[in-house]
């Protein structure tokens, strides 16, 4: 079970949004590379990065910041936001990314996702961001008519490494992960699922260890880590089954 610390990039800085609204951005660190290194030193073994500008503009915008992150950490990095072509996927993987995350293009052009999975096995994840149970695209600015499970099932057998499922209504507001919807998705497909959006406290970390959540690959944490609501040592100890302090709610 992996806890992925998140670095969301806006204008080259680490920020967190509420409900995916760029106007709500709170800057947590103006040095993304230093933040990546700090997460590594805290004991995390993966890093989740999102190019927020890229997600809205449909092309990579924070490339320099991502490049600095890749140089600063030895941890594998997965990146989403504005990656829409096979050429972009190949370029990022060549630069050292462990995994690219395809979101909008998974809705617009599912065949491209399948091609990417074939060309780069184990290196392609799909990001499914949902509002009211329907998939959102273009940096969450547009709603589609697709249901979450309907979209996920399009990629069964395609070789997708993971699905990152985000409940937009919970993202950045510390209300707890939508466990019911996340576990329903994991039950519906064979592709590993990563929970995202709303992870709020050690109680969510403990929830990750429950039997029905064991099928998940892990969960992503952003604001709760930045605000100090989750202690990295305690969280990682719980997930690794080592002695930890009593869980806080």
mmCIF file of C-alpha atoms in Angstrom:
data_model
loop_
_atom_site.group_PDB
_atom_site.id
_atom_site.type_symbol
_atom_site.label_atom_id
_atom_site.label_comp_id
_atom_site.label_asym_id
_atom_site.label_seq_id
_atom_site.Cartn_x
_atom_site.Cartn_y
_atom_site.Cartn_z
ATOM 1 C CA UNK A 1 0.000 0.000 0.000
ATOM 2 C CA UNK A 2 1.614 3.233 -1.190
ATOM 3 C CA UNK A 3 1.068 6.730 0.169
ATOM 4 C CA UNK A 4 1.838 9.149 -2.661
ATOM 5 C CA UNK A 5 2.717 12.690 -1.521
ATOM 6 C CA UNK A 6 1.463 15.219 -4.056
ATOM 7 C CA UNK A 7 3.105 18.204 -5.658
ATOM 8 C CA UNK A 8 0.607 20.265 -7.640
ATOM 9 C CA UNK A 9 2.346 22.818 -9.824
ATOM 10 C CA UNK A 10 0.940 26.224 -10.715
ATOM 11 C CA UNK A 11 3.264 28.822 -12.235
ATOM 12 C CA UNK A 12 6.285 26.842 -11.036
ATOM 13 C CA UNK A 13 5.174 26.696 -7.396
ATOM 14 C CA UNK A 14 3.734 23.966 -5.154
ATOM 15 C CA UNK A 15 0.099 24.802 -4.499
ATOM 16 C CA UNK A 16 -3.136 23.197 -3.381
ATOM 17 C CA UNK A 17 -6.538 23.978 -4.829
ATOM 18 C CA UNK A 18 -10.041 23.538 -3.463
ATOM 19 C CA UNK A 19 -12.395 21.588 -5.743
ATOM 20 C CA UNK A 20 -9.901 22.085 -8.583
ATOM 21 C CA UNK A 21 -10.531 25.846 -8.742
ATOM 22 C CA UNK A 22 -7.337 27.663 -9.790
ATOM 23 C CA UNK A 23 -8.570 30.845 -8.089
ATOM 24 C CA UNK A 24 -8.313 29.098 -4.699
ATOM 25 C CA UNK A 25 -4.619 28.232 -5.028
ATOM 26 C CA UNK A 26 -2.623 28.339 -1.803
ATOM 27 C CA UNK A 27 1.163 28.399 -2.245
ATOM 28 C CA UNK A 28 2.952 25.937 0.026
ATOM 29 C CA UNK A 29 6.453 25.992 -1.425
ATOM 30 C CA UNK A 30 8.076 28.033 -4.185
ATOM 31 C CA UNK A 31 10.787 25.369 -4.645
ATOM 32 C CA UNK A 32 9.191 22.156 -5.968
ATOM 33 C CA UNK A 33 12.545 20.365 -6.183
ATOM 34 C CA UNK A 34 13.232 21.023 -2.505
ATOM 35 C CA UNK A 35 9.745 19.770 -1.655
ATOM 36 C CA UNK A 36 10.353 16.576 -3.633
ATOM 37 C CA UNK A 37 13.607 15.998 -1.783
ATOM 38 C CA UNK A 38 11.906 16.643 1.552
ATOM 39 C CA UNK A 39 9.254 14.019 0.813
ATOM 40 C CA UNK A 40 11.997 11.518 -0.039
ATOM 41 C CA UNK A 41 13.822 12.274 3.205
ATOM 42 C CA UNK A 42 10.575 11.770 5.137
ATOM 43 C CA UNK A 43 10.494 8.195 3.887
ATOM 44 C CA UNK A 44 8.041 8.326 1.003
ATOM 45 C CA UNK A 45 8.893 6.026 -1.899
ATOM 46 C CA UNK A 46 6.856 7.568 -4.721
ATOM 47 C CA UNK A 47 5.875 11.084 -5.814
ATOM 48 C CA UNK A 48 2.679 12.253 -7.510
ATOM 49 C CA UNK A 49 3.026 15.448 -9.578
ATOM 50 C CA UNK A 50 0.350 17.405 -11.437
ATOM 51 C CA UNK A 51 0.971 20.236 -13.890
ATOM 52 C CA UNK A 52 -2.167 22.246 -13.135
ATOM 53 C CA UNK A 53 -1.502 24.880 -15.805
ATOM 54 C CA UNK A 54 -0.910 22.076 -18.279
ATOM 55 C CA UNK A 55 -4.186 20.389 -17.404
ATOM 56 C CA UNK A 56 -6.105 23.541 -18.282
ATOM 57 C CA UNK A 57 -4.045 24.495 -21.329
ATOM 58 C CA UNK A 58 -3.688 21.030 -22.835
ATOM 59 C CA UNK A 59 0.099 21.055 -22.960
ATOM 60 C CA UNK A 60 2.956 20.873 -20.486
ATOM 61 C CA UNK A 61 3.579 24.265 -18.874
ATOM 62 C CA UNK A 62 5.639 23.504 -15.762
ATOM 63 C CA UNK A 63 8.292 21.444 -17.546
ATOM 64 C CA UNK A 64 11.194 23.236 -15.882
ATOM 65 C CA UNK A 65 9.805 22.559 -12.403
ATOM 66 C CA UNK A 66 9.160 18.907 -13.231
ATOM 67 C CA UNK A 67 12.682 18.569 -14.594
ATOM 68 C CA UNK A 68 14.088 20.011 -11.383
ATOM 69 C CA UNK A 69 11.996 17.555 -9.358
ATOM 70 C CA UNK A 70 13.318 14.615 -11.370
ATOM 71 C CA UNK A 71 16.887 15.723 -10.666
ATOM 72 C CA UNK A 72 16.222 16.295 -6.963
ATOM 73 C CA UNK A 73 14.682 12.949 -6.002
ATOM 74 C CA UNK A 74 15.598 9.320 -6.522
ATOM 75 C CA UNK A 75 11.975 8.311 -6.006
ATOM 76 C CA UNK A 76 9.866 7.274 -8.989
ATOM 77 C CA UNK A 77 7.613 10.102 -10.162
ATOM 78 C CA UNK A 78 4.218 9.939 -11.845
ATOM 79 C CA UNK A 79 3.041 13.046 -13.712
ATOM 80 C CA UNK A 80 -0.312 14.205 -15.023
ATOM 81 C CA UNK A 81 -1.587 17.403 -16.593
ATOM 82 C CA UNK A 82 -1.558 18.359 -20.257
ATOM 83 C CA UNK A 83 -0.077 15.127 -21.609
ATOM 84 C CA UNK A 84 -2.120 14.439 -24.718
ATOM 85 C CA UNK A 85 0.085 12.808 -27.397
ATOM 86 C CA UNK A 86 2.336 9.782 -27.829
ATOM 87 C CA UNK A 87 5.239 12.123 -28.524
ATOM 88 C CA UNK A 88 4.715 13.912 -25.204
ATOM 89 C CA UNK A 89 4.470 10.594 -23.377
ATOM 90 C CA UNK A 90 7.713 9.340 -24.914
ATOM 91 C CA UNK A 91 9.482 12.618 -24.185
ATOM 92 C CA UNK A 92 8.522 12.561 -20.496
ATOM 93 C CA UNK A 93 9.469 8.927 -20.061
ATOM 94 C CA UNK A 94 12.808 9.623 -21.735
ATOM 95 C CA UNK A 95 13.343 12.422 -19.208
ATOM 96 C CA UNK A 96 13.010 9.975 -16.347
ATOM 97 C CA UNK A 97 9.358 9.775 -15.369
ATOM 98 C CA UNK A 98 8.290 6.408 -14.011
ATOM 99 C CA UNK A 99 4.700 6.864 -15.144
ATOM 100 C CA UNK A 100 2.583 9.325 -17.095
ATOM 101 C CA UNK A 101 -1.040 9.957 -16.169
ATOM 102 C CA UNK A 102 -3.520 10.466 -18.995
ATOM 103 C CA UNK A 103 -6.772 12.178 -18.073
ATOM 104 C CA UNK A 104 -8.598 14.248 -20.684
ATOM 105 C CA UNK A 105 -7.181 12.210 -23.564
ATOM 106 C CA UNK A 106 -8.551 9.025 -21.945
ATOM 107 C CA UNK A 107 -12.026 10.445 -22.539
ATOM 108 C CA UNK A 108 -11.354 12.141 -25.871
ATOM 109 C CA UNK A 109 -9.193 9.434 -27.462
ATOM 110 C CA UNK A 110 -9.190 6.104 -25.589
ATOM 111 C CA UNK A 111 -7.405 4.450 -28.507
ATOM 112 C CA UNK A 112 -4.378 6.645 -27.852
ATOM 113 C CA UNK A 113 -4.268 5.328 -24.287
ATOM 114 C CA UNK A 114 -4.280 1.770 -25.593
ATOM 115 C CA UNK A 115 -1.503 2.595 -28.055
ATOM 116 C CA UNK A 116 0.534 4.205 -25.289
ATOM 117 C CA UNK A 117 0.121 1.192 -23.009
ATOM 118 C CA UNK A 118 1.349 -1.068 -25.790
ATOM 119 C CA UNK A 119 4.299 1.164 -26.631
ATOM 120 C CA UNK A 120 5.284 1.851 -23.012
ATOM 121 C CA UNK A 121 4.178 -1.145 -20.912
ATOM 122 C CA UNK A 122 3.768 -0.428 -17.215
ATOM 123 C CA UNK A 123 4.379 3.278 -17.728
ATOM 124 C CA UNK A 124 0.871 4.612 -18.397
ATOM 125 C CA UNK A 125 -1.794 5.397 -15.799
ATOM 126 C CA UNK A 126 -5.272 6.838 -16.353
ATOM 127 C CA UNK A 127 -6.582 9.697 -14.253
ATOM 128 C CA UNK A 128 -10.327 9.639 -13.708
ATOM 129 C CA UNK A 129 -11.605 12.803 -12.061
ATOM 130 C CA UNK A 130 -15.291 12.804 -11.184
ATOM 131 C CA UNK A 131 -17.887 15.276 -10.016
ATOM 132 C CA UNK A 132 -21.271 13.908 -9.040
ATOM 133 C CA UNK A 133 -20.242 10.520 -10.403
ATOM 134 C CA UNK A 134 -19.504 11.879 -13.894
ATOM 135 C CA UNK A 135 -16.040 12.231 -15.404
ATOM 136 C CA UNK A 136 -14.628 15.758 -15.726
ATOM 137 C CA UNK A 137 -12.000 16.825 -18.266
ATOM 138 C CA UNK A 138 -9.838 19.805 -19.273
ATOM 139 C CA UNK A 139 -8.484 20.404 -15.778
ATOM 140 C CA UNK A 140 -11.920 19.642 -14.307
ATOM 141 C CA UNK A 141 -13.385 22.633 -16.145
ATOM 142 C CA UNK A 142 -15.759 20.520 -18.268
ATOM 143 C CA UNK A 143 -18.105 17.708 -17.329
ATOM 144 C CA UNK A 144 -18.672 14.709 -19.590
ATOM 145 C CA UNK A 145 -21.591 12.304 -19.705
ATOM 146 C CA UNK A 146 -19.372 9.329 -18.900
ATOM 147 C CA UNK A 147 -19.670 7.462 -15.633
ATOM 148 C CA UNK A 148 -16.515 6.578 -13.734
ATOM 149 C CA UNK A 149 -16.853 2.802 -13.998
ATOM 150 C CA UNK A 150 -17.979 3.075 -17.632
ATOM 151 C CA UNK A 151 -14.745 4.875 -18.522
ATOM 152 C CA UNK A 152 -12.535 2.590 -16.448
ATOM 153 C CA UNK A 153 -13.907 -0.521 -18.116
ATOM 154 C CA UNK A 154 -12.869 0.824 -21.520
ATOM 155 C CA UNK A 155 -9.275 0.086 -20.514
ATOM 156 C CA UNK A 156 -9.635 -3.427 -19.139
ATOM 157 C CA UNK A 157 -6.939 -5.583 -20.717
ATOM 158 C CA UNK A 158 -5.165 -2.592 -22.260
ATOM 159 C CA UNK A 159 -2.224 -2.704 -19.873
ATOM 160 C CA UNK A 160 -3.020 0.427 -17.853
ATOM 161 C CA UNK A 161 -0.682 0.456 -14.848
ATOM 162 C CA UNK A 162 -3.125 2.175 -12.503
ATOM 163 C CA UNK A 163 -6.226 4.332 -12.310
ATOM 164 C CA UNK A 164 -5.990 7.461 -10.177
ATOM 165 C CA UNK A 165 -9.531 8.215 -9.062
ATOM 166 C CA UNK A 166 -10.235 11.708 -7.726
ATOM 167 C CA UNK A 167 -13.509 12.896 -6.235
ATOM 168 C CA UNK A 168 -13.418 16.585 -7.179
ATOM 169 C CA UNK A 169 -16.017 17.529 -4.571
ATOM 170 C CA UNK A 170 -13.602 16.395 -1.867
ATOM 171 C CA UNK A 171 -10.297 17.509 -3.336
ATOM 172 C CA UNK A 172 -8.357 19.984 -1.219
ATOM 173 C CA UNK A 173 -11.035 20.393 1.460
ATOM 174 C CA UNK A 174 -9.978 17.693 3.941
ATOM 175 C CA UNK A 175 -13.348 15.954 4.176
ATOM 176 C CA UNK A 176 -11.971 12.434 3.820
ATOM 177 C CA UNK A 177 -11.625 10.214 0.772
ATOM 178 C CA UNK A 178 -14.794 8.956 -0.906
ATOM 179 C CA UNK A 179 -14.078 5.386 0.124
ATOM 180 C CA UNK A 180 -17.394 3.938 -1.075
ATOM 181 C CA UNK A 181 -16.974 5.178 -4.667
ATOM 182 C CA UNK A 182 -13.265 4.353 -4.725
ATOM 183 C CA UNK A 183 -13.746 0.786 -3.511
ATOM 184 C CA UNK A 184 -16.731 0.310 -5.860
ATOM 185 C CA UNK A 185 -14.427 1.248 -8.739
ATOM 186 C CA UNK A 186 -11.701 -1.106 -7.543
ATOM 187 C CA UNK A 187 -14.280 -3.906 -7.325
ATOM 188 C CA UNK A 188 -15.478 -3.202 -10.875
ATOM 189 C CA UNK A 189 -12.132 -3.438 -12.696
ATOM 190 C CA UNK A 190 -8.943 -5.469 -12.482
ATOM 191 C CA UNK A 191 -6.734 -2.382 -12.942
ATOM 192 C CA UNK A 192 -5.089 -1.205 -9.689
ATOM 193 C CA UNK A 193 -6.825 1.902 -8.260
ATOM 194 C CA UNK A 194 -5.221 4.798 -6.385
ATOM 195 C CA UNK A 195 -7.511 6.919 -4.199
ATOM 196 C CA UNK A 196 -7.279 10.693 -4.442
ATOM 197 C CA UNK A 197 -9.162 13.710 -3.178
ATOM 198 C CA UNK A 198 -9.889 14.628 0.416
ATOM 199 C CA UNK A 199 -7.431 12.541 2.427
ATOM 200 C CA UNK A 200 -7.666 14.373 5.727
ATOM 201 C CA UNK A 201 -6.117 12.622 8.707
ATOM 202 C CA UNK A 202 -4.518 9.528 10.174
ATOM 203 C CA UNK A 203 -8.039 8.068 10.253
ATOM 204 C CA UNK A 204 -7.901 7.890 6.439
ATOM 205 C CA UNK A 205 -4.525 6.159 6.648
ATOM 206 C CA UNK A 206 -5.971 3.574 9.031
ATOM 207 C CA UNK A 207 -8.917 3.156 6.652
ATOM 208 C CA UNK A 208 -6.447 2.200 3.919
ATOM 209 C CA UNK A 209 -5.458 -0.857 5.968
ATOM 210 C CA UNK A 210 -8.993 -2.227 6.250
ATOM 211 C CA UNK A 211 -9.674 -5.506 4.381
ATOM 212 C CA UNK A 212 -11.959 -3.994 1.713
ATOM 213 C CA UNK A 213 -9.306 -1.377 0.845
ATOM 214 C CA UNK A 214 -6.468 -3.868 0.449
ATOM 215 C CA UNK A 215 -7.181 -4.156 -3.275
ATOM 216 C CA UNK A 216 -6.125 -0.515 -3.745
ATOM 217 C CA UNK A 217 -2.585 0.349 -4.820
ATOM 218 C CA UNK A 218 -2.601 3.287 -2.434
ATOM 219 C CA UNK A 219 -3.765 6.865 -1.929
ATOM 220 C CA UNK A 220 -2.546 10.388 -2.652
ATOM 221 C CA UNK A 221 -2.121 13.034 0.034
ATOM 222 C CA UNK A 222 -1.558 16.723 -0.517
ATOM 223 C CA UNK A 223 -2.942 19.361 1.797
ATOM 224 C CA UNK A 224 -3.058 17.108 4.881
ATOM 225 C CA UNK A 225 0.710 16.628 4.612
ATOM 226 C CA UNK A 226 1.431 20.294 3.942
ATOM 227 C CA UNK A 227 -0.780 21.418 6.838
ATOM 228 C CA UNK A 228 0.767 18.912 9.228
ATOM 229 C CA UNK A 229 -2.489 17.045 9.780
ATOM 230 C CA UNK A 230 -0.688 13.805 8.923
ATOM 231 C CA UNK A 231 2.670 12.895 10.406
ATOM 232 C CA UNK A 232 4.663 11.102 7.689
ATOM 233 C CA UNK A 233 6.473 8.777 10.115
ATOM 234 C CA UNK A 234 3.229 7.691 11.752
ATOM 235 C CA UNK A 235 1.380 7.291 8.453
ATOM 236 C CA UNK A 236 4.105 5.211 6.835
ATOM 237 C CA UNK A 237 4.460 3.049 9.937
ATOM 238 C CA UNK A 238 0.738 2.260 9.890
ATOM 239 C CA UNK A 239 0.814 1.317 6.202
ATOM 240 C CA UNK A 240 3.903 -0.837 6.673
ATOM 241 C CA UNK A 241 2.411 -2.620 9.683
ATOM 242 C CA UNK A 242 5.089 -1.322 12.038
ATOM 243 C CA UNK A 243 4.364 -0.006 15.556
ATOM 244 C CA UNK A 244 2.857 3.467 15.402
ATOM 245 C CA UNK A 245 1.268 5.877 17.802
ATOM 246 C CA UNK A 246 -2.434 5.539 18.380
ATOM 247 C CA UNK A 247 -4.395 6.701 15.318
ATOM 248 C CA UNK A 248 -5.806 10.175 15.536
ATOM 249 C CA UNK A 249 -9.090 11.147 13.910
#
